[in-house]
GROMACS .gro file of C-alpha atoms in nm:
model
  348
    1VAL     CA    1  -0.826   1.032  -2.088
    2PHE     CA    2  -0.623   1.316  -1.940
    3LEU     CA    3  -0.254   1.242  -1.985
    4GLY     CA    4  -0.132   1.469  -1.711
    5ASP     CA    5   0.070   1.477  -1.393
    6ARG     CA    6  -0.012   1.495  -1.025
    7LYS     CA    7   0.241   1.639  -0.785
    8MET     CA    8   0.150   1.705  -0.427
    9ASP     CA    9   0.361   1.803  -0.131
   10PRO     CA   10   0.199   1.682   0.193
   11ARG     CA   11   0.337   1.987   0.372
   12GLU     CA   12   0.135   2.208   0.139
   13ASN     CA   13  -0.172   1.993   0.086
   14TRP     CA   14  -0.210   1.743   0.369
   15ARG     CA   15  -0.587   1.695   0.368
   16PRO     CA   16  -0.600   1.437   0.083
   17TYR     CA   17  -0.343   1.228   0.270
   18LEU     CA   18  -0.557   1.223   0.582
   19ARG     CA   19  -0.861   1.126   0.374
   20GLN     CA   20  -0.658   0.851   0.208
   21LEU     CA   21  -0.545   0.720   0.545
   22ALA     CA   22  -0.902   0.718   0.671
   23MET     CA   23  -1.020   0.534   0.360
   24ASP     CA   24  -0.751   0.267   0.390
   25GLN     CA   25  -0.830   0.204   0.754
   26ARG     CA   26  -1.203   0.202   0.690
   27ALA     CA   27  -1.172  -0.055   0.411
   28GLY     CA   28  -1.000  -0.308   0.635
   29LEU     CA   29  -1.229  -0.237   0.928
   30THR     CA   30  -1.538  -0.271   0.710
   31ASN     CA   31  -1.421  -0.602   0.568
   32ALA     CA   32  -1.332  -0.740   0.911
   33LEU     CA   33  -1.620  -0.624   1.126
   34PHE     CA   34  -1.925  -0.528   0.925
   35VAL     CA   35  -1.946  -0.784   0.646
   36ARG     CA   36  -2.144  -1.097   0.714
   37GLN     CA   37  -1.974  -1.432   0.686
   38VAL     CA   38  -2.001  -1.584   0.340
   39PRO     CA   39  -2.246  -1.880   0.346
   40SER     CA   40  -2.084  -2.223   0.351
   41ARG     CA   41  -2.252  -2.308   0.020
   42SER     CA   42  -2.069  -2.018  -0.150
   43ALA     CA   43  -1.828  -2.101  -0.432
   44ILE     CA   44  -1.570  -1.868  -0.277
   45PRO     CA   45  -1.279  -2.085  -0.153
   46THR     CA   46  -1.195  -2.102   0.216
   47VAL     CA   47  -0.845  -2.066   0.362
   48ALA     CA   48  -0.840  -2.193   0.721
   49LEU     CA   49  -0.525  -2.122   0.921
   50ILE     CA   50  -0.418  -2.234   1.268
   51ALA     CA   51  -0.117  -2.064   1.426
   52ASP     CA   52   0.052  -2.035   1.763
   53GLY     CA   53  -0.107  -1.745   1.953
   54GLU     CA   54   0.216  -1.620   2.113
   55GLN     CA   55   0.395  -1.626   1.779
   56LEU     CA   56   0.108  -1.429   1.625
   57GLN     CA   57   0.152  -1.162   1.891
   58ASN     CA   58   0.527  -1.149   1.827
   59MET     CA   59   0.463  -1.128   1.452
   60ASN     CA   60   0.239  -0.826   1.510
   61ALA     CA   61   0.468  -0.656   1.762
   62ASP     CA   62   0.790  -0.705   1.565
   63ILE     CA   63   0.662  -0.547   1.243
   64LEU     CA   64   0.741  -0.203   1.390
   65ARG     CA   65   1.095  -0.308   1.477
   66TYR     CA   66   1.136  -0.455   1.130
   67GLY     CA   67   1.014  -0.130   0.974
   68LEU     CA   68   1.269   0.062   1.180
   69GLY     CA   69   1.549  -0.171   1.070
   70ASP     CA   70   1.609  -0.312   1.420
   71VAL     CA   71   1.565  -0.676   1.312
   72GLU     CA   72   1.680  -0.855   0.998
   73ARG     CA   73   1.367  -1.055   0.921
   74ARG     CA   74   0.996  -1.027   0.979
   75ALA     CA   75   0.875  -1.245   1.265
   76GLU     CA   76   0.700  -1.565   1.155
   77ALA     CA   77   0.437  -1.788   1.308
   78ASN     CA   78   0.431  -2.165   1.265
   79GLY     CA   79   0.101  -2.331   1.202
   80LEU     CA   80  -0.124  -2.543   0.986
   81LEU     CA   81  -0.333  -2.484   0.676
   82ALA     CA   82  -0.642  -2.695   0.619
   83GLY     CA   83  -0.653  -2.846   0.272
   84PRO     CA   84  -0.923  -3.033   0.081
   85GLY     CA   85  -1.103  -3.298   0.279
   86ASP     CA   86  -0.934  -3.360   0.611
   87GLN     CA   87  -0.580  -3.283   0.496
   88ILE     CA   88  -0.361  -3.061   0.713
   89PHE     CA   89  -0.040  -2.900   0.588
   90PRO     CA   90   0.240  -2.741   0.796
   91MET     CA   91   0.305  -2.379   0.706
   92LYS     CA   92   0.483  -2.060   0.809
   93MET     CA   93   0.309  -1.725   0.809
   94ARG     CA   94   0.423  -1.364   0.829
   95LEU     CA   95   0.282  -1.019   0.767
   96ARG     CA   96   0.294  -0.904   0.407
   97GLY     CA   97   0.352  -0.557   0.265
   98THR     CA   98   0.533  -0.245   0.378
   99ASN     CA   99   0.260   0.011   0.433
  100MET     CA  100   0.055   0.027   0.751
  101TRP     CA  101  -0.277  -0.064   0.591
  102HIS     CA  102  -0.138  -0.413   0.537
  103HIS     CA  103  -0.068  -0.452   0.910
  104GLN     CA  104  -0.402  -0.365   1.067
  105GLN     CA  105  -0.444  -0.599   1.360
  106TRP     CA  106  -0.807  -0.672   1.276
  107LYS     CA  107  -0.729  -0.763   0.913
  108PRO     CA  108  -0.360  -0.802   0.829
  109SER     CA  109  -0.229  -0.899   0.488
  110LEU     CA  110  -0.052  -1.234   0.517
  111GLN     CA  111   0.206  -1.438   0.333
  112VAL     CA  112   0.162  -1.810   0.393
  113ARG     CA  113   0.416  -2.064   0.267
  114LEU     CA  114   0.356  -2.437   0.286
  115ALA     CA  115   0.638  -2.660   0.409
  116GLY     CA  116   0.825  -2.870   0.155
  117ARG     CA  117   0.683  -2.828  -0.193
  118LYS     CA  118   0.321  -2.902  -0.109
  119LEU     CA  119   0.041  -2.731  -0.301
  120VAL     CA  120  -0.311  -2.646  -0.189
  121ASP     CA  121  -0.549  -2.518  -0.457
  122GLY     CA  122  -0.245  -2.498  -0.685
  123TYR     CA  123  -0.058  -2.263  -0.449
  124ARG     CA  124   0.249  -2.314  -0.234
  125ASP     CA  125   0.270  -1.944  -0.147
  126HIS     CA  126  -0.068  -1.803  -0.050
  127LEU     CA  127  -0.052  -1.422  -0.065
  128LEU     CA  128  -0.361  -1.313   0.126
  129VAL     CA  129  -0.416  -0.941   0.081
  130ALA     CA  130  -0.664  -0.732   0.277
  131PRO     CA  131  -0.858  -0.536   0.012
  132GLU     CA  132  -0.786  -0.164   0.000
  133ASP     CA  133  -1.148  -0.089  -0.086
  134ALA     CA  134  -1.446  -0.214   0.111
  135THR     CA  135  -1.593  -0.405  -0.185
  136GLY     CA  136  -1.272  -0.594  -0.261
  137LEU     CA  137  -1.371  -0.595  -0.628
  138ARG     CA  138  -1.184  -0.312  -0.800
  139ASN     CA  139  -0.839  -0.467  -0.826
  140TRP     CA  140  -0.997  -0.804  -0.895
  141LEU     CA  141  -1.176  -0.645  -1.193
  142SER     CA  142  -0.847  -0.512  -1.333
  143VAL     CA  143  -0.687  -0.855  -1.304
  144GLU     CA  144  -0.986  -1.032  -1.457
  145LEU     CA  145  -0.986  -0.797  -1.756
  146ALA     CA  146  -0.608  -0.835  -1.790
  147ASN     CA  147  -0.652  -1.211  -1.801
  148ARG     CA  148  -0.910  -1.178  -2.079
  149MET     CA  149  -0.664  -0.959  -2.269
  150GLY     CA  150  -0.403  -1.233  -2.249
  151LEU     CA  151  -0.171  -1.043  -2.015
  152PRO     CA  152   0.027  -1.223  -1.744
  153ASN     CA  153  -0.140  -1.154  -1.413
  154THR     CA  154  -0.149  -1.253  -1.046
  155GLU     CA  155  -0.487  -1.431  -1.079
  156GLU     CA  156  -0.624  -1.225  -0.791
  157ALA     CA  157  -0.947  -1.380  -0.660
  158PRO     CA  158  -1.153  -1.362  -0.338
  159VAL     CA  159  -1.116  -1.613  -0.058
  160ARG     CA  160  -1.267  -1.622   0.288
  161VAL     CA  161  -1.009  -1.652   0.564
  162PHE     CA  162  -1.036  -1.807   0.908
  163LEU     CA  163  -0.754  -1.769   1.160
  164ASN     CA  164  -0.767  -1.988   1.470
  165GLY     CA  165  -1.139  -2.033   1.414
  166ALA     CA  166  -1.213  -1.660   1.386
  167TYR     CA  167  -1.359  -1.533   1.060
  168LYS     CA  168  -1.134  -1.257   0.927
  169GLY     CA  169  -1.351  -1.164   0.630
  170LEU     CA  170  -1.288  -1.173   0.257
  171TYR     CA  171  -0.932  -1.144   0.128
  172THR     CA  172  -0.789  -1.153  -0.220
  173ARG     CA  173  -0.546  -1.438  -0.287
  174GLN     CA  174  -0.273  -1.365  -0.540
  175ARG     CA  175   0.008  -1.554  -0.705
  176ARG     CA  176   0.367  -1.452  -0.656
  177LEU     CA  177   0.559  -1.321  -0.955
  178ASP     CA  178   0.760  -1.637  -1.000
  179GLU     CA  179   0.797  -1.951  -1.208
  180SER     CA  180   0.483  -2.112  -1.065
  181LEU     CA  181   0.273  -1.828  -1.210
  182LEU     CA  182   0.432  -1.879  -1.552
  183ILE     CA  183   0.380  -2.255  -1.542
  184HIS     CA  184   0.018  -2.215  -1.439
  185GLN     CA  185  -0.045  -1.970  -1.724
  186GLY     CA  186   0.146  -2.172  -1.984
  187ARG     CA  187   0.429  -1.924  -2.033
  188PRO     CA  188   0.802  -1.988  -2.072
  189PRO     CA  189   1.032  -1.923  -1.776
  190GLY     CA  190   1.170  -1.573  -1.741
  191PRO     CA  191   1.242  -1.312  -1.473
  192PHE     CA  192   1.004  -1.050  -1.340
  193VAL     CA  193   1.117  -0.698  -1.256
  194ARG     CA  194   0.914  -0.472  -1.032
  195LEU     CA  195   0.943  -0.110  -0.923
  196GLU     CA  196   0.780   0.060  -0.625
  197SER     CA  197   0.801   0.435  -0.577
  198MET     CA  198   0.985   0.387  -0.248
  199MET     CA  199   1.253   0.131  -0.158
  200GLY     CA  200   1.338  -0.020   0.177
  201ARG     CA  201   1.151  -0.065   0.500
  202ALA     CA  202   0.864   0.146   0.625
  203PHE     CA  203   1.067   0.400   0.826
  204VAL     CA  204   1.399   0.390   0.639
  205ARG     CA  205   1.281   0.427   0.282
  206LYS     CA  206   1.424   0.615  -0.011
  207GLU     CA  207   1.276   0.710  -0.345
  208ALA     CA  208   1.328   0.459  -0.623
  209MET     CA  209   1.451   0.582  -0.961
  210ILE     CA  210   1.280   0.430  -1.260
  211TYR     CA  211   1.587   0.475  -1.481
  212SER     CA  212   1.816   0.286  -1.240
  213PRO     CA  213   1.816  -0.093  -1.298
  214GLN     CA  214   1.948  -0.144  -0.946
  215ASP     CA  215   1.629   0.004  -0.799
  216TRP     CA  216   1.412  -0.259  -0.967
  217GLU     CA  217   1.330  -0.565  -0.758
  218VAL     CA  218   1.386  -0.893  -0.943
  219GLN     CA  219   1.173  -1.202  -0.882
  220GLY     CA  220   1.145  -1.548  -1.033
  221THR     CA  221   1.513  -1.603  -1.112
  222SER     CA  222   1.830  -1.709  -0.935
  223ASP     CA  223   2.032  -1.447  -1.127
  224PRO     CA  224   1.884  -1.103  -1.050
  225GLU     CA  225   2.180  -0.913  -1.193
  226ALA     CA  226   2.136  -1.078  -1.534
  227ALA     CA  227   1.771  -0.967  -1.530
  228ARG     CA  228   1.871  -0.610  -1.450
  229GLU     CA  229   2.124  -0.613  -1.732
  230SER     CA  230   1.849  -0.729  -1.966
  231LEU     CA  231   1.637  -0.434  -1.850
  232ARG     CA  232   1.916  -0.178  -1.884
  233PRO     CA  233   1.895  -0.132  -2.267
  234LEU     CA  234   1.524  -0.053  -2.241
  235LEU     CA  235   1.577   0.209  -1.970
  236GLU     CA  236   1.870   0.365  -2.157
  237LEU     CA  237   1.666   0.376  -2.476
  238CYS     CA  238   1.400   0.584  -2.300
  239ASN     CA  239   1.657   0.860  -2.250
  240GLU     CA  240   1.741   0.886  -2.619
  241PRO     CA  241   1.574   1.148  -2.840
  242PRO     CA  242   1.288   1.027  -3.062
  243SER     CA  243   1.398   0.878  -3.392
  244PRO     CA  244   1.288   0.599  -3.628
  245GLN     CA  245   1.584   0.394  -3.506
  246ARG     CA  246   1.479   0.433  -3.142
  247PHE     CA  247   1.118   0.347  -3.224
  248ALA     CA  248   1.225   0.029  -3.401
  249ARG     CA  249   1.456  -0.072  -3.118
  250MET     CA  250   1.183  -0.003  -2.859
  251ASN     CA  251   0.950  -0.246  -3.031
  252GLU     CA  252   1.227  -0.504  -3.038
  253LEU     CA  253   1.253  -0.479  -2.660
  254MET     CA  254   0.883  -0.439  -2.570
  255ASP     CA  255   0.595  -0.665  -2.673
  256GLN     CA  256   0.391  -0.425  -2.887
  257ASP     CA  257   0.062  -0.611  -2.862
  258ALA     CA  258   0.083  -0.663  -2.485
  259MET     CA  259   0.188  -0.303  -2.427
  260ALA     CA  260  -0.110  -0.167  -2.619
  261ASN     CA  261  -0.349  -0.388  -2.424
  262PHE     CA  262  -0.190  -0.294  -2.094
  263LEU     CA  263  -0.224   0.080  -2.161
  264VAL     CA  264  -0.586   0.029  -2.269
  265LEU     CA  265  -0.651  -0.138  -1.932
  266ALA     CA  266  -0.471   0.144  -1.749
  267ALA     CA  267  -0.678   0.409  -1.928
  268HIS     CA  268  -1.005   0.218  -1.891
  269SER     CA  269  -0.955   0.160  -1.518
  270GLY     CA  270  -0.855   0.522  -1.454
  271THR     CA  271  -0.548   0.415  -1.258
  272THR     CA  272  -0.311   0.683  -1.131
  273HIS     CA  273  -0.067   0.432  -0.986
  274LEU     CA  274   0.174   0.398  -1.275
  275GLU     CA  275   0.401   0.702  -1.282
  276HIS     CA  276   0.686   0.512  -1.123
  277HIS     CA  277   0.499   0.286  -0.885
  278ASN     CA  278   0.353  -0.065  -0.905
  279LEU     CA  279   0.535  -0.128  -1.232
  280ALA     CA  280   0.606  -0.488  -1.325
  281PHE     CA  281   0.738  -0.653  -1.639
  282TRP     CA  282   0.810  -1.012  -1.736
  283LEU     CA  283   1.084  -1.105  -1.980
  284ASP     CA  284   0.949  -1.347  -2.240
  285THR     CA  285   1.265  -1.545  -2.303
  286VAL     CA  286   1.128  -1.689  -2.628
  287SER     CA  287   1.063  -1.353  -2.799
  288GLY     CA  288   1.324  -1.165  -2.596
  289ARG     CA  289   1.069  -0.890  -2.524
  290TRP     CA  290   0.944  -0.738  -2.201
  291VAL     CA  291   0.573  -0.780  -2.126
  292PRO     CA  292   0.386  -0.553  -1.879
  293VAL     CA  293   0.215  -0.718  -1.581
  294PRO     CA  294  -0.077  -0.530  -1.418
  295ILE     CA  295  -0.051  -0.530  -1.040
  296ASP     CA  296  -0.243  -0.326  -0.785
  297LEU     CA  297  -0.383  -0.075  -1.036
  298ASN     CA  298  -0.623   0.067  -0.777
  299GLY     CA  299  -0.856   0.184  -1.051
  300TYR     CA  300  -1.229   0.189  -1.119
  301GLY     CA  301  -1.300   0.462  -0.867
  302MET     CA  302  -1.096   0.327  -0.577
  303ARG     CA  303  -0.958   0.672  -0.511
  304ALA     CA  304  -1.282   0.858  -0.588
  305GLY     CA  305  -1.372   1.111  -0.323
  306THR     CA  306  -1.022   1.145  -0.183
  307ASP     CA  307  -0.872   1.371  -0.448
  308PRO     CA  308  -1.084   1.514  -0.729
  309ASP     CA  309  -0.773   1.602  -0.932
  310LEU     CA  310  -0.652   1.245  -0.983
  311SER     CA  311  -0.594   1.169  -1.350
  312VAL     CA  312  -0.479   0.877  -1.561
  313VAL     CA  313  -0.102   0.911  -1.589
  314LEU     CA  314   0.049   0.758  -1.900
  315PHE     CA  315   0.282   1.022  -2.042
  316ARG     CA  316   0.449   1.087  -1.706
  317ASN     CA  317   0.597   0.736  -1.700
  318MET     CA  318   0.912   0.741  -1.910
  319ILE     CA  319   0.868   0.388  -2.044
  320PHE     CA  320   0.507   0.442  -2.152
  321TYR     CA  321   0.588   0.790  -2.283
  322SER     CA  322   0.879   0.664  -2.493
  323TRP     CA  323   0.669   0.381  -2.633
  324LEU     CA  324   0.379   0.613  -2.716
  325GLN     CA  325   0.609   0.861  -2.894
  326ASP     CA  326   0.616   0.618  -3.184
  327PRO     CA  327   0.319   0.728  -3.399
  328ARG     CA  328   0.247   0.366  -3.487
  329ASN     CA  329   0.225   0.268  -3.122
  330LEU     CA  330   0.008   0.569  -3.038
  331ALA     CA  331  -0.225   0.478  -3.326
  332LEU     CA  332  -0.239   0.115  -3.208
  333PHE     CA  333  -0.320   0.226  -2.852
  334THR     CA  334  -0.598   0.466  -2.955
  335GLN     CA  335  -0.750   0.207  -3.192
  336ARG     CA  336  -0.747  -0.058  -2.920
  337LEU     CA  337  -0.891   0.182  -2.664
  338ASP     CA  338  -1.172   0.289  -2.898
  339ALA     CA  339  -1.255  -0.072  -2.977
  340TYR     CA  340  -1.249  -0.166  -2.608
  341ILE     CA  341  -1.476   0.117  -2.502
  342SER     CA  342  -1.716   0.022  -2.780
  343GLY     CA  343  -1.706  -0.347  -2.694
  344THR     CA  344  -1.600  -0.531  -2.379
  345GLY     CA  345  -1.536  -0.212  -2.183
  346SER     CA  346  -1.857  -0.031  -2.277
  347ALA     CA  347  -2.101   0.098  -2.018
  348GLN     CA  348  -2.345  -0.169  -2.130
   0.00000   0.00000   0.00000
């Protein structure tokens, strides 16, 4: 594992960005056009959606205006979702995500919410994400391994999607970071905090600062400011010099066991997405400790071939770096990683 940094200015090195763009577009196009329909006898669940055609066109057209800040909300389409048997459920649907690869017309990522408090397959909110790699398996693998490690996770799993009778290919369905996820996984209620490297809409974005609680998005609670105040001591602690007192306080604020497992998964998957991006934590209100939540790791070779210099980044994230500065935590991480590579995560 190379604990290094990757800094790249697109004005100086633009070719990897073009390759990345091509890969993202190709993944969605491959899934939509060149993959055969899954047989009806497959165990993969089906999500069948029916929506107003004109509203679908408006939803697609208005995403640019939303990204520019010209409209307050993303356009929605009213429709129906087919449930088990012959059941039909009213729903609203909109495009999901900020980046353009989520809005490809041939395979858009969708957020579907059922009316009332109805559930289908245990979901009220169906987050249907177009896979970023053509196989659709790499992020699923990270989530599956996280689940086996006992980490909270989005339960990402493949579904086949039909929209107005047209087969749109395989998607991954995910749970929202909210109370329903915690209930389903048998965990106590508590807020989630999440950080993306950029804040705001697609064309009016600014860089998010990991050390600023206000830049963290809060989900799963009606009191986001209280969640940010709970996060503040952890972020402030990361700016203190190493000391036994800081190490002890860090382990009072972070779940030591979950953190070690999470970093093992990050190292094993080869993710480079964790410097200050795709970070998520859940506050376990019973223990009072923050627990990492793996989301969108994009590991296991997803970026292979686009940039040969990509490396696992653990020490460049201030939270991970501060936690690993404690020799006991570093020893726990290396022991867990060695055991994982020799066992569940071995080549065999």
